[in-house]
């Protein structure tokens, strides 16, 4: 499966904001954004003319990098969002939030979306009692996501659970960290999604 192989810290520096792609490291003083808060490359500290197109492009790139999807897949999500009832930008974010790897991360069973993606790909995650190893699998209201019993005490999972214990619970999920269990109780709403993306700029970009 294709994925973005660009170093995570460079992605954050390119967008000029923390995307939390490396879990706990992003919250420590080791984060590259704390030490080098300017774009990577020889001309990273130079002045860039911020055109309307550039602002729209940066928002799209930011969303793609946060959720770990590539251009074709992102465009497909946008196409689906535009055909649904409601506000296209909010539909787009709801679809991205409903990815299985994102739900595993949001539920505190992984320290980053990249780590959650790996847990899913390696077969550690079940949905309604059945193994699902597709990170882009779309969860629905009523779905129950769990880690397999033999996977619940892996070091990476224990670390993620420890980090998640102090965070507020995502409103559209019911989480039991002790049982490594997540239940989807509602469709994610825009006010429940705390990513630093202006989705209307993405809609403007694709509407041209």
PDB file of C-alpha atoms in Angstrom:
ATOM      1  CA  UNK A   1       0.000   0.000   0.000  1.00  0.00           C
ATOM      2  CA  UNK A   2       1.379   3.408  -0.990  1.00  0.00           C
ATOM      3  CA  UNK A   3       2.242   5.826   1.786  1.00  0.00           C
ATOM      4  CA  UNK A   4       4.114   9.065   2.359  1.00  0.00           C
ATOM      5  CA  UNK A   5       7.759   8.303   3.172  1.00  0.00           C
ATOM      6  CA  UNK A   6       8.826  11.908   3.807  1.00  0.00           C
ATOM      7  CA  UNK A   7      10.276  12.319   7.338  1.00  0.00           C
ATOM      8  CA  UNK A   8       7.488  13.255   9.769  1.00  0.00           C
ATOM      9  CA  UNK A   9       9.276  16.243  11.289  1.00  0.00           C
ATOM     10  CA  UNK A  10       9.886  17.765   7.848  1.00  0.00           C
ATOM     11  CA  UNK A  11       6.169  17.500   7.125  1.00  0.00           C
ATOM     12  CA  UNK A  12       5.341  19.529  10.241  1.00  0.00           C
ATOM     13  CA  UNK A  13       7.995  22.129   9.439  1.00  0.00           C
ATOM     14  CA  UNK A  14       6.714  22.432   5.862  1.00  0.00           C
ATOM     15  CA  UNK A  15       3.213  23.213   7.129  1.00  0.00           C
ATOM     16  CA  UNK A  16       4.448  25.502   9.911  1.00  0.00           C
ATOM     17  CA  UNK A  17       2.365  23.761  12.581  1.00  0.00           C
ATOM     18  CA  UNK A  18       2.574  20.631  14.722  1.00  0.00           C
ATOM     19  CA  UNK A  19       0.739  17.774  13.016  1.00  0.00           C
ATOM     20  CA  UNK A  20       1.447  15.325  15.871  1.00  0.00           C
ATOM     21  CA  UNK A  21       2.750  12.630  13.544  1.00  0.00           C
ATOM     22  CA  UNK A  22       5.200  11.150  16.075  1.00  0.00           C
ATOM     23  CA  UNK A  23       3.100  10.882  19.211  1.00  0.00           C
ATOM     24  CA  UNK A  24       4.789  11.755  22.501  1.00  0.00           C
ATOM     25  CA  UNK A  25       7.861  13.228  20.783  1.00  0.00           C
ATOM     26  CA  UNK A  26       5.679  16.025  19.393  1.00  0.00           C
ATOM     27  CA  UNK A  27       4.777  17.075  22.931  1.00  0.00           C
ATOM     28  CA  UNK A  28       8.377  17.154  24.162  1.00  0.00           C
ATOM     29  CA  UNK A  29      11.223  19.627  23.663  1.00  0.00           C
ATOM     30  CA  UNK A  30      12.694  17.190  21.110  1.00  0.00           C
ATOM     31  CA  UNK A  31      10.020  18.241  18.607  1.00  0.00           C
ATOM     32  CA  UNK A  32      11.581  19.777  15.496  1.00  0.00           C
ATOM     33  CA  UNK A  33       8.996  22.570  15.523  1.00  0.00           C
ATOM     34  CA  UNK A  34      10.335  23.687  18.907  1.00  0.00           C
ATOM     35  CA  UNK A  35      13.893  23.957  17.601  1.00  0.00           C
ATOM     36  CA  UNK A  36      13.476  24.808  13.901  1.00  0.00           C
ATOM     37  CA  UNK A  37      10.097  26.404  13.320  1.00  0.00           C
ATOM     38  CA  UNK A  38      10.742  27.212   9.673  1.00  0.00           C
ATOM     39  CA  UNK A  39      10.348  25.186   6.432  1.00  0.00           C
ATOM     40  CA  UNK A  40      13.069  22.633   5.601  1.00  0.00           C
ATOM     41  CA  UNK A  41      15.533  23.139   2.776  1.00  0.00           C
ATOM     42  CA  UNK A  42      18.171  25.634   1.736  1.00  0.00           C
ATOM     43  CA  UNK A  43      15.664  28.475   1.383  1.00  0.00           C
ATOM     44  CA  UNK A  44      13.527  27.558   4.363  1.00  0.00           C
ATOM     45  CA  UNK A  45      14.033  30.868   6.128  1.00  0.00           C
ATOM     46  CA  UNK A  46      13.296  32.920   3.024  1.00  0.00           C
ATOM     47  CA  UNK A  47      10.125  34.943   2.579  1.00  0.00           C
ATOM     48  CA  UNK A  48       7.357  33.250   0.584  1.00  0.00           C
ATOM     49  CA  UNK A  49       4.618  35.189  -1.162  1.00  0.00           C
ATOM     50  CA  UNK A  50       1.340  33.825   0.223  1.00  0.00           C
ATOM     51  CA  UNK A  51      -1.041  33.713  -2.736  1.00  0.00           C
ATOM     52  CA  UNK A  52      -4.634  32.506  -2.458  1.00  0.00           C
ATOM     53  CA  UNK A  53      -3.721  29.303  -4.275  1.00  0.00           C
ATOM     54  CA  UNK A  54      -0.776  28.639  -1.950  1.00  0.00           C
ATOM     55  CA  UNK A  55      -2.965  29.018   1.147  1.00  0.00           C
ATOM     56  CA  UNK A  56      -5.500  26.582  -0.294  1.00  0.00           C
ATOM     57  CA  UNK A  57      -2.792  24.111  -1.287  1.00  0.00           C
ATOM     58  CA  UNK A  58      -1.172  24.225   2.151  1.00  0.00           C
ATOM     59  CA  UNK A  59      -4.493  23.414   3.847  1.00  0.00           C
ATOM     60  CA  UNK A  60      -4.978  20.417   1.576  1.00  0.00           C
ATOM     61  CA  UNK A  61      -1.429  19.192   2.161  1.00  0.00           C
ATOM     62  CA  UNK A  62      -1.860  19.671   5.894  1.00  0.00           C
ATOM     63  CA  UNK A  63      -5.011  17.529   5.987  1.00  0.00           C
ATOM     64  CA  UNK A  64      -3.398  14.829   3.836  1.00  0.00           C
ATOM     65  CA  UNK A  65      -0.385  14.637   6.110  1.00  0.00           C
ATOM     66  CA  UNK A  66      -2.377  14.601   9.343  1.00  0.00           C
ATOM     67  CA  UNK A  67      -4.434  11.605   8.214  1.00  0.00           C
ATOM     68  CA  UNK A  68      -1.650   9.918   6.249  1.00  0.00           C
ATOM     69  CA  UNK A  69      -3.377   9.686   2.869  1.00  0.00           C
ATOM     70  CA  UNK A  70      -2.015  10.342  -0.611  1.00  0.00           C
ATOM     71  CA  UNK A  71      -3.437  12.553  -3.358  1.00  0.00           C
ATOM     72  CA  UNK A  72      -5.636  10.071  -5.231  1.00  0.00           C
ATOM     73  CA  UNK A  73      -7.201   8.739  -2.033  1.00  0.00           C
ATOM     74  CA  UNK A  74      -7.739  12.265  -0.703  1.00  0.00           C
ATOM     75  CA  UNK A  75      -9.407  13.311  -3.943  1.00  0.00           C
ATOM     76  CA  UNK A  76     -11.703  10.284  -3.691  1.00  0.00           C
ATOM     77  CA  UNK A  77     -12.681  11.323  -0.166  1.00  0.00           C
ATOM     78  CA  UNK A  78     -13.453  14.800  -1.463  1.00  0.00           C
ATOM     79  CA  UNK A  79     -15.588  13.370  -4.259  1.00  0.00           C
ATOM     80  CA  UNK A  80     -17.629  11.349  -1.773  1.00  0.00           C
ATOM     81  CA  UNK A  81     -17.964  14.337   0.570  1.00  0.00           C
ATOM     82  CA  UNK A  82     -19.235  16.572  -2.248  1.00  0.00           C
ATOM     83  CA  UNK A  83     -21.968  14.057  -3.106  1.00  0.00           C
ATOM     84  CA  UNK A  84     -23.253  13.815   0.461  1.00  0.00           C
ATOM     85  CA  UNK A  85     -25.864  16.101   1.969  1.00  0.00           C
ATOM     86  CA  UNK A  86     -24.559  18.907   4.128  1.00  0.00           C
ATOM     87  CA  UNK A  87     -21.401  21.021   4.073  1.00  0.00           C
ATOM     88  CA  UNK A  88     -18.736  19.463   1.855  1.00  0.00           C
ATOM     89  CA  UNK A  89     -15.760  20.469   4.029  1.00  0.00           C
ATOM     90  CA  UNK A  90     -17.340  19.059   7.177  1.00  0.00           C
ATOM     91  CA  UNK A  91     -18.325  15.869   5.336  1.00  0.00           C
ATOM     92  CA  UNK A  92     -14.710  15.495   4.191  1.00  0.00           C
ATOM     93  CA  UNK A  93     -13.328  15.736   7.724  1.00  0.00           C
ATOM     94  CA  UNK A  94     -15.987  13.332   9.026  1.00  0.00           C
ATOM     95  CA  UNK A  95     -14.956  10.742   6.414  1.00  0.00           C
ATOM     96  CA  UNK A  96     -11.287  11.118   7.325  1.00  0.00           C
ATOM     97  CA  UNK A  97     -12.072  10.873  11.044  1.00  0.00           C
ATOM     98  CA  UNK A  98     -14.028   7.670  10.406  1.00  0.00           C
ATOM     99  CA  UNK A  99     -10.936   5.832   9.124  1.00  0.00           C
ATOM    100  CA  UNK A 100     -10.124   2.841  11.318  1.00  0.00           C
ATOM    101  CA  UNK A 101      -6.532   3.929  11.939  1.00  0.00           C
ATOM    102  CA  UNK A 102      -7.733   7.356  13.090  1.00  0.00           C
ATOM    103  CA  UNK A 103     -10.301   5.800  15.442  1.00  0.00           C
ATOM    104  CA  UNK A 104      -7.637   3.573  17.014  1.00  0.00           C
ATOM    105  CA  UNK A 105      -5.522   6.690  17.568  1.00  0.00           C
ATOM    106  CA  UNK A 106      -8.411   8.837  18.815  1.00  0.00           C
ATOM    107  CA  UNK A 107      -9.392   6.086  21.229  1.00  0.00           C
ATOM    108  CA  UNK A 108      -5.947   6.113  22.830  1.00  0.00           C
ATOM    109  CA  UNK A 109      -4.752   2.681  21.710  1.00  0.00           C
ATOM    110  CA  UNK A 110      -1.901   4.162  19.642  1.00  0.00           C
ATOM    111  CA  UNK A 111       0.355   7.148  20.256  1.00  0.00           C
ATOM    112  CA  UNK A 112       0.048   8.458  16.676  1.00  0.00           C
ATOM    113  CA  UNK A 113      -1.969   7.792  13.540  1.00  0.00           C
ATOM    114  CA  UNK A 114       1.114   6.245  11.971  1.00  0.00           C
ATOM    115  CA  UNK A 115       1.416   3.831  14.899  1.00  0.00           C
ATOM    116  CA  UNK A 116      -2.315   3.077  14.684  1.00  0.00           C
ATOM    117  CA  UNK A 117      -1.951   2.361  10.962  1.00  0.00           C
ATOM    118  CA  UNK A 118       0.763  -0.173  11.733  1.00  0.00           C
ATOM    119  CA  UNK A 119      -1.334  -1.861  14.444  1.00  0.00           C
ATOM    120  CA  UNK A 120      -4.165  -2.274  11.952  1.00  0.00           C
ATOM    121  CA  UNK A 121      -1.940  -3.486   9.110  1.00  0.00           C
ATOM    122  CA  UNK A 122      -0.309  -6.093  11.354  1.00  0.00           C
ATOM    123  CA  UNK A 123      -3.670  -7.595  12.292  1.00  0.00           C
ATOM    124  CA  UNK A 124      -3.896  -6.520  15.941  1.00  0.00           C
ATOM    125  CA  UNK A 125      -7.312  -4.834  15.571  1.00  0.00           C
ATOM    126  CA  UNK A 126     -10.825  -6.261  15.327  1.00  0.00           C
ATOM    127  CA  UNK A 127     -14.099  -4.596  14.362  1.00  0.00           C
ATOM    128  CA  UNK A 128     -17.214  -6.253  15.771  1.00  0.00           C
ATOM    129  CA  UNK A 129     -15.122  -9.319  16.609  1.00  0.00           C
ATOM    130  CA  UNK A 130     -13.595  -9.749  13.156  1.00  0.00           C
ATOM    131  CA  UNK A 131     -10.021  -8.918  12.190  1.00  0.00           C
ATOM    132  CA  UNK A 132      -9.722  -5.888   9.915  1.00  0.00           C
ATOM    133  CA  UNK A 133      -6.272  -5.016   8.554  1.00  0.00           C
ATOM    134  CA  UNK A 134      -7.256  -2.128   6.272  1.00  0.00           C
ATOM    135  CA  UNK A 135      -6.334   1.273   7.820  1.00  0.00           C
ATOM    136  CA  UNK A 136      -8.825   3.125   5.595  1.00  0.00           C
ATOM    137  CA  UNK A 137     -11.765   0.929   6.663  1.00  0.00           C
ATOM    138  CA  UNK A 138     -14.695   3.228   7.425  1.00  0.00           C
ATOM    139  CA  UNK A 139     -16.254   2.656  10.839  1.00  0.00           C
ATOM    140  CA  UNK A 140     -19.979   3.160  11.381  1.00  0.00           C
ATOM    141  CA  UNK A 141     -22.086   4.126  14.385  1.00  0.00           C
ATOM    142  CA  UNK A 142     -22.435   1.044  16.592  1.00  0.00           C
ATOM    143  CA  UNK A 143     -19.117  -0.526  15.564  1.00  0.00           C
ATOM    144  CA  UNK A 144     -16.927  -1.898  18.361  1.00  0.00           C
ATOM    145  CA  UNK A 145     -13.172  -1.725  17.841  1.00  0.00           C
ATOM    146  CA  UNK A 146     -10.882  -3.802  20.063  1.00  0.00           C
ATOM    147  CA  UNK A 147      -7.323  -5.035  20.228  1.00  0.00           C
ATOM    148  CA  UNK A 148      -6.811  -8.771  20.117  1.00  0.00           C
ATOM    149  CA  UNK A 149      -6.200 -10.238  23.559  1.00  0.00           C
ATOM    150  CA  UNK A 150      -2.588 -11.160  22.787  1.00  0.00           C
ATOM    151  CA  UNK A 151      -1.926  -7.586  21.594  1.00  0.00           C
ATOM    152  CA  UNK A 152      -3.331  -5.664  24.564  1.00  0.00           C
ATOM    153  CA  UNK A 153      -0.149  -5.537  26.637  1.00  0.00           C
ATOM    154  CA  UNK A 154       2.394  -4.731  23.958  1.00  0.00           C
ATOM    155  CA  UNK A 155       4.831  -2.027  25.081  1.00  0.00           C
ATOM    156  CA  UNK A 156       3.671   0.428  22.425  1.00  0.00           C
ATOM    157  CA  UNK A 157       0.043  -0.044  23.495  1.00  0.00           C
ATOM    158  CA  UNK A 158       0.849   0.404  27.197  1.00  0.00           C
ATOM    159  CA  UNK A 159       2.709   3.624  26.376  1.00  0.00           C
ATOM    160  CA  UNK A 160      -0.184   4.921  24.288  1.00  0.00           C
ATOM    161  CA  UNK A 161      -2.744   4.122  26.995  1.00  0.00           C
ATOM    162  CA  UNK A 162      -0.609   5.892  29.591  1.00  0.00           C
ATOM    163  CA  UNK A 163      -0.523   9.013  27.397  1.00  0.00           C
ATOM    164  CA  UNK A 164      -4.262   8.847  26.688  1.00  0.00           C
ATOM    165  CA  UNK A 165      -5.322   8.646  30.333  1.00  0.00           C
ATOM    166  CA  UNK A 166      -4.844  12.382  30.831  1.00  0.00           C
ATOM    167  CA  UNK A 167      -6.577  13.492  27.639  1.00  0.00           C
ATOM    168  CA  UNK A 168     -10.262  14.418  27.210  1.00  0.00           C
ATOM    169  CA  UNK A 169     -12.437  11.707  25.666  1.00  0.00           C
ATOM    170  CA  UNK A 170     -13.507  12.207  22.053  1.00  0.00           C
ATOM    171  CA  UNK A 171     -17.294  12.885  22.238  1.00  0.00           C
ATOM    172  CA  UNK A 172     -18.281  10.524  19.409  1.00  0.00           C
ATOM    173  CA  UNK A 173     -16.424   7.547  20.890  1.00  0.00           C
ATOM    174  CA  UNK A 174     -17.022   5.525  24.053  1.00  0.00           C
ATOM    175  CA  UNK A 175     -13.634   4.296  25.247  1.00  0.00           C
ATOM    176  CA  UNK A 176     -12.660   1.663  27.811  1.00  0.00           C
ATOM    177  CA  UNK A 177      -8.869   1.796  27.977  1.00  0.00           C
ATOM    178  CA  UNK A 178      -8.627  -1.085  30.458  1.00  0.00           C
ATOM    179  CA  UNK A 179     -10.423  -3.411  28.044  1.00  0.00           C
ATOM    180  CA  UNK A 180      -8.734  -1.814  25.001  1.00  0.00           C
ATOM    181  CA  UNK A 181     -12.219  -1.246  23.602  1.00  0.00           C
ATOM    182  CA  UNK A 182     -13.691   1.603  21.524  1.00  0.00           C
ATOM    183  CA  UNK A 183     -17.346   1.971  20.525  1.00  0.00           C
ATOM    184  CA  UNK A 184     -18.488   4.431  17.872  1.00  0.00           C
ATOM    185  CA  UNK A 185     -21.556   6.142  19.358  1.00  0.00           C
ATOM    186  CA  UNK A 186     -22.068   9.001  16.886  1.00  0.00           C
ATOM    187  CA  UNK A 187     -20.877  10.454  13.592  1.00  0.00           C
ATOM    188  CA  UNK A 188     -18.012  12.919  14.164  1.00  0.00           C
ATOM    189  CA  UNK A 189     -19.154  16.558  14.018  1.00  0.00           C
ATOM    190  CA  UNK A 190     -16.946  19.497  13.057  1.00  0.00           C
ATOM    191  CA  UNK A 191     -16.890  20.841  16.623  1.00  0.00           C
ATOM    192  CA  UNK A 192     -15.520  17.466  17.789  1.00  0.00           C
ATOM    193  CA  UNK A 193     -12.567  17.539  15.356  1.00  0.00           C
ATOM    194  CA  UNK A 194      -9.617  19.463  16.753  1.00  0.00           C
ATOM    195  CA  UNK A 195      -7.245  19.454  13.784  1.00  0.00           C
ATOM    196  CA  UNK A 196      -5.770  22.823  12.621  1.00  0.00           C
ATOM    197  CA  UNK A 197      -7.305  22.768   9.137  1.00  0.00           C
ATOM    198  CA  UNK A 198      -9.524  25.316   7.380  1.00  0.00           C
ATOM    199  CA  UNK A 199     -11.551  22.895   5.320  1.00  0.00           C
ATOM    200  CA  UNK A 200     -13.340  25.614   3.320  1.00  0.00           C
ATOM    201  CA  UNK A 201     -10.009  26.419   1.636  1.00  0.00           C
ATOM    202  CA  UNK A 202      -9.733  22.793   0.489  1.00  0.00           C
ATOM    203  CA  UNK A 203     -13.232  22.993  -0.989  1.00  0.00           C
ATOM    204  CA  UNK A 204     -12.289  26.213  -2.786  1.00  0.00           C
ATOM    205  CA  UNK A 205      -9.174  24.535  -4.218  1.00  0.00           C
ATOM    206  CA  UNK A 206     -11.046  21.531  -5.607  1.00  0.00           C
ATOM    207  CA  UNK A 207     -13.947  23.665  -6.849  1.00  0.00           C
ATOM    208  CA  UNK A 208     -11.782  25.545  -9.363  1.00  0.00           C
TER     209      UNK A 208
END
